[in-house]
Short mmCIF file of C-alpha atoms in Angstrom, two decimals:
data_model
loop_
_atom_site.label_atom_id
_atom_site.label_comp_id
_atom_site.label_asym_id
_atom_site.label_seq_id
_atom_site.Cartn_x
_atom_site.Cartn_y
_atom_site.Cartn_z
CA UNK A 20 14.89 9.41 24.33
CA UNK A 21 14.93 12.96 25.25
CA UNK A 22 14.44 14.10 28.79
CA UNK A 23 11.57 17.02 27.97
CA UNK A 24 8.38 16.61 26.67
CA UNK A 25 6.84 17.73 23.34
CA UNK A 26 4.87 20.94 23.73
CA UNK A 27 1.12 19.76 21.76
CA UNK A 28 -1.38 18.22 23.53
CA UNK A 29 -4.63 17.01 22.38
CA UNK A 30 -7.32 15.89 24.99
CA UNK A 31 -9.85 13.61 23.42
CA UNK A 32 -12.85 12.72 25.11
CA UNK A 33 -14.00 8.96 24.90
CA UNK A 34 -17.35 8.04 23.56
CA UNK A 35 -18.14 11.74 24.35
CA UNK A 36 -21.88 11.41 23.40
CA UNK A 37 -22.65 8.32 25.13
CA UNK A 38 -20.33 9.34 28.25
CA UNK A 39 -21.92 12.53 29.20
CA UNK A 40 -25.68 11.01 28.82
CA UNK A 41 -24.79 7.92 31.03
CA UNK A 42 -22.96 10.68 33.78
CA UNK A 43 -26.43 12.21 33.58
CA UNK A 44 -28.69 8.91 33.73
CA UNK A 45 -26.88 6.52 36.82
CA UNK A 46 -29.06 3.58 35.60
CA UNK A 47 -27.89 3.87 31.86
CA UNK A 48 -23.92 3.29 32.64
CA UNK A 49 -22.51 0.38 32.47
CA UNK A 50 -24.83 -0.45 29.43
CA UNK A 51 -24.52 -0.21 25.87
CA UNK A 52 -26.08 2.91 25.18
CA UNK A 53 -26.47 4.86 21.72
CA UNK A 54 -27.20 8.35 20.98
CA UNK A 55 -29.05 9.83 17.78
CA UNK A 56 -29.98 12.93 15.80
CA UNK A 57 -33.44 10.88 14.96
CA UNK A 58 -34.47 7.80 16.89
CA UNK A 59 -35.85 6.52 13.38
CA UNK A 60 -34.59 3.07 12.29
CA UNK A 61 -33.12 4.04 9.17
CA UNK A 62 -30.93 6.63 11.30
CA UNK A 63 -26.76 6.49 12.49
CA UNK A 64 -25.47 6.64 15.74
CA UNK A 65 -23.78 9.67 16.35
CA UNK A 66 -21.91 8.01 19.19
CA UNK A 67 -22.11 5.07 21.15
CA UNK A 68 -20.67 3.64 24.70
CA UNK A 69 -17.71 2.38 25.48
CA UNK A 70 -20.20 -0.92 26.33
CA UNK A 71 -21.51 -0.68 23.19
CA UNK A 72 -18.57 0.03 20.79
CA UNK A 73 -17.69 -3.58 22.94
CA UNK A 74 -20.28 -5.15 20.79
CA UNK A 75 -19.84 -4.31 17.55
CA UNK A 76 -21.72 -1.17 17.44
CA UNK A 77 -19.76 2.20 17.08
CA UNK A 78 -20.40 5.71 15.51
CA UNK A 79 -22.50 5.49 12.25
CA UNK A 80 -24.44 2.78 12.64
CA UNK A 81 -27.74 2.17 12.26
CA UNK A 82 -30.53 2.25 15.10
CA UNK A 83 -32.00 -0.81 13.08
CA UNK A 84 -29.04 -2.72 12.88
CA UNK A 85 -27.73 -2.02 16.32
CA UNK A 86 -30.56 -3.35 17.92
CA UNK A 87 -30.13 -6.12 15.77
CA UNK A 88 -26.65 -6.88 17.10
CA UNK A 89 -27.88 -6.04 21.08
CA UNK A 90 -31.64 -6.00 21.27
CA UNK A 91 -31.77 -4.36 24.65
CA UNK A 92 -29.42 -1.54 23.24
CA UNK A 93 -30.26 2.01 24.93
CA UNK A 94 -31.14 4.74 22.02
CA UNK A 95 -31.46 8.43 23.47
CA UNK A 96 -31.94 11.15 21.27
CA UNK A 97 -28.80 13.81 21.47
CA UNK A 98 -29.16 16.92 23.63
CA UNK A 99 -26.55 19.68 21.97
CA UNK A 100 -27.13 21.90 24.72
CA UNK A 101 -26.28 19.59 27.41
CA UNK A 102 -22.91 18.85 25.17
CA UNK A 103 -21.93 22.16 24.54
CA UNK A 104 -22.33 22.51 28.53
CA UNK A 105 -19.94 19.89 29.05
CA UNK A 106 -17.44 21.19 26.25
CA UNK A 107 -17.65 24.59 28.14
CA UNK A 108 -16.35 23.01 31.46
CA UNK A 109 -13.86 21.11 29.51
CA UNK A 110 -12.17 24.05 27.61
CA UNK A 111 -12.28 26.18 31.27
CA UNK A 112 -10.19 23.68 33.06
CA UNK A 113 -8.01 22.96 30.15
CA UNK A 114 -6.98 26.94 30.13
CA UNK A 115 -5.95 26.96 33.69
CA UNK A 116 -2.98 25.16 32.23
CA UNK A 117 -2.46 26.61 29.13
CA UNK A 118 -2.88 30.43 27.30
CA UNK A 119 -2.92 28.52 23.95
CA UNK A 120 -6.23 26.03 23.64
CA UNK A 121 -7.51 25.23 20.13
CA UNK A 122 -10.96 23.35 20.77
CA UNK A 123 -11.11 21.71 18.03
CA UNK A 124 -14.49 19.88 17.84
CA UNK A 125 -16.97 19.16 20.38
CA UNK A 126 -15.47 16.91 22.15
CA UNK A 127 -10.94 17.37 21.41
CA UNK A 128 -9.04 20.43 22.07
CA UNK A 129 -5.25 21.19 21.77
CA UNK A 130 -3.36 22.92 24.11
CA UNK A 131 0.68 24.44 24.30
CA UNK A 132 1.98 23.29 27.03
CA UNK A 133 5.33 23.54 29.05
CA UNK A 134 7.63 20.90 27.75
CA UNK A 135 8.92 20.06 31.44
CA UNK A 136 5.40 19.80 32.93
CA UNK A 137 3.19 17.46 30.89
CA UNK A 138 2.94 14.39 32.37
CA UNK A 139 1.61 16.65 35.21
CA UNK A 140 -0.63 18.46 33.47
CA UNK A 141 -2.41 15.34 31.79
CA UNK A 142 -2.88 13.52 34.87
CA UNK A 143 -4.16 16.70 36.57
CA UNK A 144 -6.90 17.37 33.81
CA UNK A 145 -8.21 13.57 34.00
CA UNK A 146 -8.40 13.97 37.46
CA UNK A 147 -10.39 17.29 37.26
CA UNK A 148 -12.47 16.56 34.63
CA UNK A 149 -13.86 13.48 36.76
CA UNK A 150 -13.95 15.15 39.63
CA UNK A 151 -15.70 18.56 38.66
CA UNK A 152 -17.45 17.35 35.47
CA UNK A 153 -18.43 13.82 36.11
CA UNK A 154 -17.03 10.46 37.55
CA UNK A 155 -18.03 8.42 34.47
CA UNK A 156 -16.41 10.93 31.51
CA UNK A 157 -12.52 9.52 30.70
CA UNK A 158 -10.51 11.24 28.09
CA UNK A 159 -7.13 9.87 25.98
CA UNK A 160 -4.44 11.80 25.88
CA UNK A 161 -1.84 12.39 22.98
CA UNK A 162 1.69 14.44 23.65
CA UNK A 163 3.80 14.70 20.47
CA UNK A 164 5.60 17.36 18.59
CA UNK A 165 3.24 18.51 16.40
CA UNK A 166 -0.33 18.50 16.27
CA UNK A 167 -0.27 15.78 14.01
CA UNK A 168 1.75 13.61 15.95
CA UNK A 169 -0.58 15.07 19.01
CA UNK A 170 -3.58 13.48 17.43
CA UNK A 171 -2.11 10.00 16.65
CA UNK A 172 -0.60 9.67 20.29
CA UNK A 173 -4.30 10.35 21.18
CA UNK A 174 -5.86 7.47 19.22
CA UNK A 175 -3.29 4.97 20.34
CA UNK A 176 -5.04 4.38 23.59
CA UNK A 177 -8.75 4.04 24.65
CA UNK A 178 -10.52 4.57 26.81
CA UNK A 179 -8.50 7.03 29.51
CA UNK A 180 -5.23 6.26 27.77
CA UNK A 181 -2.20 8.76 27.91
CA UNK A 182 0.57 8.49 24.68
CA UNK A 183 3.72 10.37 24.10
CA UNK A 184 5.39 10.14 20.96
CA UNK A 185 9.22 11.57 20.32
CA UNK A 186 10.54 12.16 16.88
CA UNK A 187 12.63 9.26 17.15
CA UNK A 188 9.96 6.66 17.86
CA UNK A 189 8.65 7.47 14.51
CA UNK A 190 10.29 4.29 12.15
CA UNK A 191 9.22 2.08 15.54
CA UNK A 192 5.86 3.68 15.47
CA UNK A 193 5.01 3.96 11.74
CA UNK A 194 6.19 0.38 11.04
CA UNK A 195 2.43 -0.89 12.41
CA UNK A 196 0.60 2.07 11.01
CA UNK A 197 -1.94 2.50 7.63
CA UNK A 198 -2.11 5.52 5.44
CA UNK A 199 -5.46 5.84 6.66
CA UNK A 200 -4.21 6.03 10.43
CA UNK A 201 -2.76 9.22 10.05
CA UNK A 202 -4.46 12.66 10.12
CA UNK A 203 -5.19 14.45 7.12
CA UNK A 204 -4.53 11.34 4.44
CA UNK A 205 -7.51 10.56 3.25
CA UNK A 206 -8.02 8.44 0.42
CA UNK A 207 -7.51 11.11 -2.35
CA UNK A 208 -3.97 11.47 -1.38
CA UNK A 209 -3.89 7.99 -0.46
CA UNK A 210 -4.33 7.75 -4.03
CA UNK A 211 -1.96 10.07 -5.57
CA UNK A 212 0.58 8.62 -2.88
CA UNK A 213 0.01 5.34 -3.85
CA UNK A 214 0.74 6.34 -7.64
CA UNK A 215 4.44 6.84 -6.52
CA UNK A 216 4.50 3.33 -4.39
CA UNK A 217 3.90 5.00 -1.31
CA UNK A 218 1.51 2.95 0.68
CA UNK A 219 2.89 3.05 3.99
CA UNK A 220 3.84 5.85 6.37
CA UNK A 221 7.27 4.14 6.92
CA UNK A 222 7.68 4.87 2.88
CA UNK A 223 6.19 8.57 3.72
CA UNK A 224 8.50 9.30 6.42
CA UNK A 225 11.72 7.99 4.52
CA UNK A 226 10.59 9.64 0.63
CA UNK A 227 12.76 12.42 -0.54
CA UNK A 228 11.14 15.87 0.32
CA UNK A 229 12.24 17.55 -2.64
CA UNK A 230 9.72 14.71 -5.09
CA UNK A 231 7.12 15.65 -2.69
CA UNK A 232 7.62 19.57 -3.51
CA UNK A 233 8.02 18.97 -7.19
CA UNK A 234 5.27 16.62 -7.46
CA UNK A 235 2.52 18.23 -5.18
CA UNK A 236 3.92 21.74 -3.99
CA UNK A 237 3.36 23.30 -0.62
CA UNK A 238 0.82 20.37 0.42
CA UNK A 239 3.17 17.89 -0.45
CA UNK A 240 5.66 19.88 1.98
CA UNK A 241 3.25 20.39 4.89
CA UNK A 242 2.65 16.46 4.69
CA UNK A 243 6.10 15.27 4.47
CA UNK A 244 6.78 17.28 7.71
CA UNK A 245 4.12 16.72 9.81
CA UNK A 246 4.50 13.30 9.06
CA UNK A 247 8.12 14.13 10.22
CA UNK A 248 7.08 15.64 13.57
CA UNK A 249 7.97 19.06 12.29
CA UNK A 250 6.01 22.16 13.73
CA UNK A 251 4.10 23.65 11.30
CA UNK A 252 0.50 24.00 12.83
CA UNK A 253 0.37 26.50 15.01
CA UNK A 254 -2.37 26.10 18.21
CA UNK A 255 -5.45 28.59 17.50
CA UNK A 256 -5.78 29.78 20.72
CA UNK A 257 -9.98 30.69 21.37
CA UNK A 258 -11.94 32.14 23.79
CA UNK A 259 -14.80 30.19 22.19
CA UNK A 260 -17.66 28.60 24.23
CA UNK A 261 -19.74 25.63 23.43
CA UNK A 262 -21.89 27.80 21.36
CA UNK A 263 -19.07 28.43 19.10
CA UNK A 264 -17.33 25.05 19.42
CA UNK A 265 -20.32 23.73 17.84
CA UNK A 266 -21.01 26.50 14.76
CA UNK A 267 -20.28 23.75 12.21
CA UNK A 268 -23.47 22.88 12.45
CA UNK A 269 -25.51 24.86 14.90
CA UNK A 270 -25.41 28.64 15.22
CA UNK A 271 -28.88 28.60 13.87
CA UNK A 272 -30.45 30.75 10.72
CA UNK A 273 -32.48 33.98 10.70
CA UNK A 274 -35.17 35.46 8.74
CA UNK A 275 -34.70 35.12 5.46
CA UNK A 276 -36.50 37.58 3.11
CA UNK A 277 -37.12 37.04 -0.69
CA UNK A 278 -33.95 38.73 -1.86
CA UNK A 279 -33.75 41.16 -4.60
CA UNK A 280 -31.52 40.61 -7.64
CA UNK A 281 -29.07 43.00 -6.01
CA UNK A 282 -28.11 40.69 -2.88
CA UNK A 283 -26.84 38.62 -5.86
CA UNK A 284 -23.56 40.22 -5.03
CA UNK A 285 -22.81 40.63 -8.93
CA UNK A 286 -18.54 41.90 -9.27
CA UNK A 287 -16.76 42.61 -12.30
CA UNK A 288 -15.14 40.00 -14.21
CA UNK A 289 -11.46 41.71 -13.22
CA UNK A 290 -12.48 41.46 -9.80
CA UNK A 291 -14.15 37.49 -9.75
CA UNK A 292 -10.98 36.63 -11.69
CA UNK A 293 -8.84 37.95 -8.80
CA UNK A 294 -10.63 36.33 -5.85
CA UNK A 295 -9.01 34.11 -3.90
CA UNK A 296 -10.32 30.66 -3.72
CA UNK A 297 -10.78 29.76 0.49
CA UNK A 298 -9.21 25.92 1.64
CA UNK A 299 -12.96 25.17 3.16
CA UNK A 300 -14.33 23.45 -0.07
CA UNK A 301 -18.05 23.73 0.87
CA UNK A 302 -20.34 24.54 3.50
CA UNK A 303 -22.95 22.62 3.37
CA UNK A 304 -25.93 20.87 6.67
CA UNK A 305 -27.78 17.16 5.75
CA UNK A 306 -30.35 15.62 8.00
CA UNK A 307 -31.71 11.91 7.77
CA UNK A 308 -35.65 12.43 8.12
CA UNK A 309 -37.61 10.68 11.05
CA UNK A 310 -40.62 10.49 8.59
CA UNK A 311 -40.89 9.30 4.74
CA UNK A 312 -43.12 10.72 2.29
CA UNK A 313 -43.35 11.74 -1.14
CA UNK A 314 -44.57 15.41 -0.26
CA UNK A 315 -42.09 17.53 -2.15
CA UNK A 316 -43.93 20.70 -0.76
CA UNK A 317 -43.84 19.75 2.83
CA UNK A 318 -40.39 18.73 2.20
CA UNK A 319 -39.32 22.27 0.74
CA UNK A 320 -39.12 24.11 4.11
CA UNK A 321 -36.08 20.93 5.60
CA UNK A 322 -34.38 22.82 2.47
CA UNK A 323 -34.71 26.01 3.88
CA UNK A 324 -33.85 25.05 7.76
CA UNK A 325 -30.93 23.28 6.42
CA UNK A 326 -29.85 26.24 4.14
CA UNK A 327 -30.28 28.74 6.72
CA UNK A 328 -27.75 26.60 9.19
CA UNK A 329 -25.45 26.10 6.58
CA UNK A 330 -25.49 29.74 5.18
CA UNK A 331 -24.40 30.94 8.57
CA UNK A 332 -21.61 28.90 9.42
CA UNK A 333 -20.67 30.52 6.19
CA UNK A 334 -20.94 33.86 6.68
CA UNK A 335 -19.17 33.64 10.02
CA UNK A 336 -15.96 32.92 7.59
CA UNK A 337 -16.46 35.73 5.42
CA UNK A 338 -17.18 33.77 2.48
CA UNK A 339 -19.99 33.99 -0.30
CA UNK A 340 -20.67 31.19 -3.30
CA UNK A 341 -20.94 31.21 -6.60
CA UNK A 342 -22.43 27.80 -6.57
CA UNK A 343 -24.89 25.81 -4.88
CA UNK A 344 -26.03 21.70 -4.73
CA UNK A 345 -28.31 19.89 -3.22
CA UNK A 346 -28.70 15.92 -2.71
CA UNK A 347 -31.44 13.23 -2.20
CA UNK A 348 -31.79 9.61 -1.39
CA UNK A 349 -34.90 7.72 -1.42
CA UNK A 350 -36.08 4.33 0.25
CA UNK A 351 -36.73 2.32 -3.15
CA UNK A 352 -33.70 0.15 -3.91
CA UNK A 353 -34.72 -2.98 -1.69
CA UNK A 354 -38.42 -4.34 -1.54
CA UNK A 355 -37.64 -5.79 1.90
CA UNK A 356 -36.73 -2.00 3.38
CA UNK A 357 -39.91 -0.82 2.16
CA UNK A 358 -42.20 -3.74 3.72
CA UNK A 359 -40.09 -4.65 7.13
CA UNK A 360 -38.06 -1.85 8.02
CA UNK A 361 -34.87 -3.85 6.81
CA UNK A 362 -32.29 -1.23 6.38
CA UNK A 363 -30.03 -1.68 3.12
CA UNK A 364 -26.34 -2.62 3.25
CA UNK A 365 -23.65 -2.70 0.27
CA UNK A 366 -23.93 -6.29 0.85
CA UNK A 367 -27.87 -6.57 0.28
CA UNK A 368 -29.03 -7.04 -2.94
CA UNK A 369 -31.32 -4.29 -3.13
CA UNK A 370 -28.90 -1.78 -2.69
CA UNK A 371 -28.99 1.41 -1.49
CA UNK A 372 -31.68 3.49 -3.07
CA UNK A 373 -32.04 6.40 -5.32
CA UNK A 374 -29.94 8.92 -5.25
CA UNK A 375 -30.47 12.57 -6.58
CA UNK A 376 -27.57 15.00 -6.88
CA UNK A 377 -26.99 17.98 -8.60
CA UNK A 378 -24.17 20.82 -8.25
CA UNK A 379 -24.44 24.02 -10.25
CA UNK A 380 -23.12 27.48 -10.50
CA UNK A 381 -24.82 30.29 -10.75
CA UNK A 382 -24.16 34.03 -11.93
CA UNK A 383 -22.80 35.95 -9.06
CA UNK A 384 -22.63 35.42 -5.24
CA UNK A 385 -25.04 34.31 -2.70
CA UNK A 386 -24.80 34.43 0.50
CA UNK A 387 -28.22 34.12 2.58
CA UNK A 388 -30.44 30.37 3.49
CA UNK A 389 -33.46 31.97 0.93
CA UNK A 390 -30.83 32.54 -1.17
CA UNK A 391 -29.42 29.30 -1.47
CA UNK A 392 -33.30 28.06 -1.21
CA UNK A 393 -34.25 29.81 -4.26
CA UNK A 394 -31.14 28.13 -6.28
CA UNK A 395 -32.14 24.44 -4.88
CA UNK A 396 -36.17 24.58 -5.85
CA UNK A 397 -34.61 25.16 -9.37
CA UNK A 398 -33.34 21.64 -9.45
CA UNK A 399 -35.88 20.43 -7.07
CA UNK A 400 -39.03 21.30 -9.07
CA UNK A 401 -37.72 19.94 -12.10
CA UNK A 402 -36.70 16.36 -10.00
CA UNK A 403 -39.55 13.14 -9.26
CA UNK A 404 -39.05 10.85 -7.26
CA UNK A 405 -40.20 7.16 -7.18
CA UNK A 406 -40.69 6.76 -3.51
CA UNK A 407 -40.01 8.48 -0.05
CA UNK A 408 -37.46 10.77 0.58
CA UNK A 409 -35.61 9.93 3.58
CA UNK A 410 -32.23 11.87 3.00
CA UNK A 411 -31.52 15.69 1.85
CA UNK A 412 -28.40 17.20 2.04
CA UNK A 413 -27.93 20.80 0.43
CA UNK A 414 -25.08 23.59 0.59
CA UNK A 415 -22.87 26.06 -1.17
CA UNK A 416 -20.14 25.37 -3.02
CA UNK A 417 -17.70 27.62 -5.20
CA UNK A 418 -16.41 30.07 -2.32
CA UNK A 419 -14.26 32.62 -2.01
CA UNK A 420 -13.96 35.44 0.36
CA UNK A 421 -16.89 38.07 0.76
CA UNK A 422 -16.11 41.11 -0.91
CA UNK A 423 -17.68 44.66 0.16
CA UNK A 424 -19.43 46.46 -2.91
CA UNK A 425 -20.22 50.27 -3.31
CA UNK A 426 -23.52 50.29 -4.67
CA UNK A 427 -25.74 53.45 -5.07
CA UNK A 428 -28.58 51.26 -3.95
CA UNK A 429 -29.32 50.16 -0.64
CA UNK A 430 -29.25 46.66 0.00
CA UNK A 431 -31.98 45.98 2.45
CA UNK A 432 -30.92 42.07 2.39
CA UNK A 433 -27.19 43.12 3.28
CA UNK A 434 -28.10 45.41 5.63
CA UNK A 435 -30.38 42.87 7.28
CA UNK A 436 -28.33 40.15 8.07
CA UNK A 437 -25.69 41.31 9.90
CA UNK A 438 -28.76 42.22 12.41
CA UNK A 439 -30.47 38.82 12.57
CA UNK A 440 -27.27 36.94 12.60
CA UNK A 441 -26.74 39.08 16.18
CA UNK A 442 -29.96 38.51 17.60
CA UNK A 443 -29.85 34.70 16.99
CA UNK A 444 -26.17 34.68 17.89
CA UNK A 445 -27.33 36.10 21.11
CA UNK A 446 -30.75 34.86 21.92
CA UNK A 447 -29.96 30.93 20.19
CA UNK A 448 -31.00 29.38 16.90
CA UNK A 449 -33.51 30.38 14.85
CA UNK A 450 -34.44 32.69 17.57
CA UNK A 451 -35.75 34.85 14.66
CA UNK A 452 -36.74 33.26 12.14
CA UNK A 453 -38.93 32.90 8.37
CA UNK A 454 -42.82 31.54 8.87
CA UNK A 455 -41.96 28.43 6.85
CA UNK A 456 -39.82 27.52 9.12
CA UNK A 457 -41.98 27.47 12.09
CA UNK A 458 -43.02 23.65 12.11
CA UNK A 459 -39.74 22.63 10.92
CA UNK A 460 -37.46 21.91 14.18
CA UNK A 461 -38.52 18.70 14.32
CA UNK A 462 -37.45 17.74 10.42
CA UNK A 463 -33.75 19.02 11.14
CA UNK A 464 -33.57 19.90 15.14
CA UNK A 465 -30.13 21.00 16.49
CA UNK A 466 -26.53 18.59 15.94
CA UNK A 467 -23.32 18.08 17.24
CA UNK A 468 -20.83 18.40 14.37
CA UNK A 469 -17.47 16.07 14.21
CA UNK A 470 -15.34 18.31 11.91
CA UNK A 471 -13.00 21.41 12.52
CA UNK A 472 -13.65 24.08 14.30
CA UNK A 473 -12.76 27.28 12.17
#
């Protein structure tokens, strides 16, 4: 085993929802405890204790059948501000140790760190981050060679565990591993994996490189070496604050303004043909509604709150779409959901309700929430439902990287946004923001994301 430490280290925080609620409530630790978007029944846990994941009951499941598992279950709604607080005081203690820190959700950054010093460092950071944060917050974690190998040290043990992995440990380690344990496979290249009799990472880690090239290119590369413990992801280093850490889903809309047919963003063919696609597939904000009804005008302004978040998260990347979709799910599938509050399963009989979805391009690029609300009522008036509404999930699809036109007309959309995207990037979400949106923060209020920050 070598004598010096990898360099990547990812700190994960445990139950990091849950956690920081019970360090702010005394009397709720120590008990299973769940925290929600929506205290509704029909609604998911966006985390839960480490008493009650214990149970039974971890991230994504429902209030209804939580309390069905522990009746005296604790269900607080989430408080994003008080998170991002806590991610804030996080990332400063973690760059007292390190120039290079990648926070990379709301609750797990990555940091460079000196490859003689690590051990030191990690038990320093759990120590500080229970002694200047809070006494009942623990964190696991990972050292490996690559950020990969970072993140699976950091999953090996919970709560408050501490991993190291070596390149060499990797038959040892991979031998009582799934696909779906590692970062990054998810089941569509479990699939195309499995079409060459790889099912294992043991098989991944001993296949022939050169297959992996021929077959699947540069992705097939980047896998085979990360699986490999090769460096290939560098650490992002950020100055970003909880504000930012949390943009997947928060840094909150702005006025939107009926937009002219000009703030279409129409380009040449030469020059839609040469755009480069982006990696980030879709941008896109859902919410789970803590009412039902069958109002599809009341329901038209959720649309709009959750087009505005999602439209600028995307213009943050520089990115417009060319295509738009929106999704709905209704309460009718099972007769006993509708009469007792019984919340449907893939194992209940009823199943699992309509579902509405449409995807669609559209000529030229949008870029704007009203924008991407005009494109949705297009499918939405034409839709009719059956029963209540109790999911909607809309976005943009079809991206590529904006483009700056020369126009010989003013813009007054384009040369709008920029503005309000300051003010609310300054002042907080929808600090500014369209009338029909001014009942609305209780439909779709602020969320924690769980994806990559970027």
């Amino acid at each position: 085993m070598p004598t010096r430490l990898p360099r990547t280290m990812l700190i994960d925080m445990n139950s990091f929802f849950a956690s920081v609620e019970q360090q702010a409530n005394p009397l709720w630790r120590g008990r299973p405890l769940g925290v929600g978007n929506s205290l509704h029944e029909t609604s998911c846990l966006i985390g839960t204790s480490k008493e009650a994941k214990k149970l039974g009951i971890g991230t994504g499941t429902s209030i209804y059948k939580a309390k069905r598992i522990y009746p005296n279950i604790i269900v607080t709604r989430s408080d994003p501000d008080k998170y991002r607080e806590v991610n804030d005081q996080m990332n400063r203690i973690f760059r007292d140790y390190s120039p290079s820190v990648e926070p990379y959700s709301i609750d797990e950054s990555f940091l460079e760190i000196p490859d003689d010093k690590g051990l030191l460092i990690a038990a320093e950071i759990k120590r500080r981050i229970k002694s200047e944060i809070g006494e009942w917050l623990t964190c696991s974690i990972g050292i490996g060679e690559n950020k990969f190998l970072a993140k699976l040290a950091g999953a090996m043990q919970k709560p408050d565990g501490l991993t190291v992995i070596w390149r060499d440990q990797l038959p040892e380690i991979y031998k009582h591993k799934q696909l779906s344990d590692l970062w990054g496979i998810a089941r569509g290249w479990q699939k195309r994996l499995a079409k060459l009799n790889i099912t294992s990472p043991l098989q991944l880690l001993d296949y022939p490189v050169q297959n992996l090239i021929s077959l699947f290119g540069k992705p097939g590369f980047d896998i085979w070496q990360r699986v490999n413990g090769l460096e290939i992801d560098s650490i992002e280093s950020s100055p970003l604050t909880g504000e930012d850490v949390t943009l997947v889903t928060d840094e909150g809309g702005f006025l939107g303004y009926p937009s002219p047919g000009a703030s279409r963003h129409p380009l040449p063919q030469g020059e839609r043909d040469n755009l480069k696609e982006t990696s980030q597939k879709s941008f896109g904000n859902s919410w789970v509604l803590n009412f039902r009804t069958t109002d599809k005008e009341k329901l038209k302004s959720v649309i709009l709150r959750l087009a505005e978040k999602a439209s600028r998260r995307m213009r943050r990347e520089g990115l417009m779409a060319s295509g738009i979709y929106l999704s709905v799910s209704l309460t009718d599938a099972c007769p006993q959901r509708l009469s007792t509050g019984h919340v449907c399963n893939q194992a209940c009989d009823g199943g699992r309700g309509s579902y509405f979805h449409k995807s669609r391009k559209i000529k030229g690029f949008i870029e704007t929430g009203f924008e991407l609300y005009e494109q949705s009522l297009k499918v939405w008036d034409a839709w009719k439902f059956p029963s209540e509404v109790m999911h909607i999930a809309v976005g943009f699809t079809y991206l590529s990287p904006k483009v700056k036109q020369l126009s010989l007309f003013v813009d007054r959309n384009a040369t709008l946004t920029p503005v309000l995207d300051s003010i609310n990037n300054k002042y907080g979400e929808f600090a500014i923001r369209s009338g029909l949106l001014t009942k609305t923060s209780d439909f779709a209020p602020d969320a924690i994301a769980f994806t990559h920050v970027t």
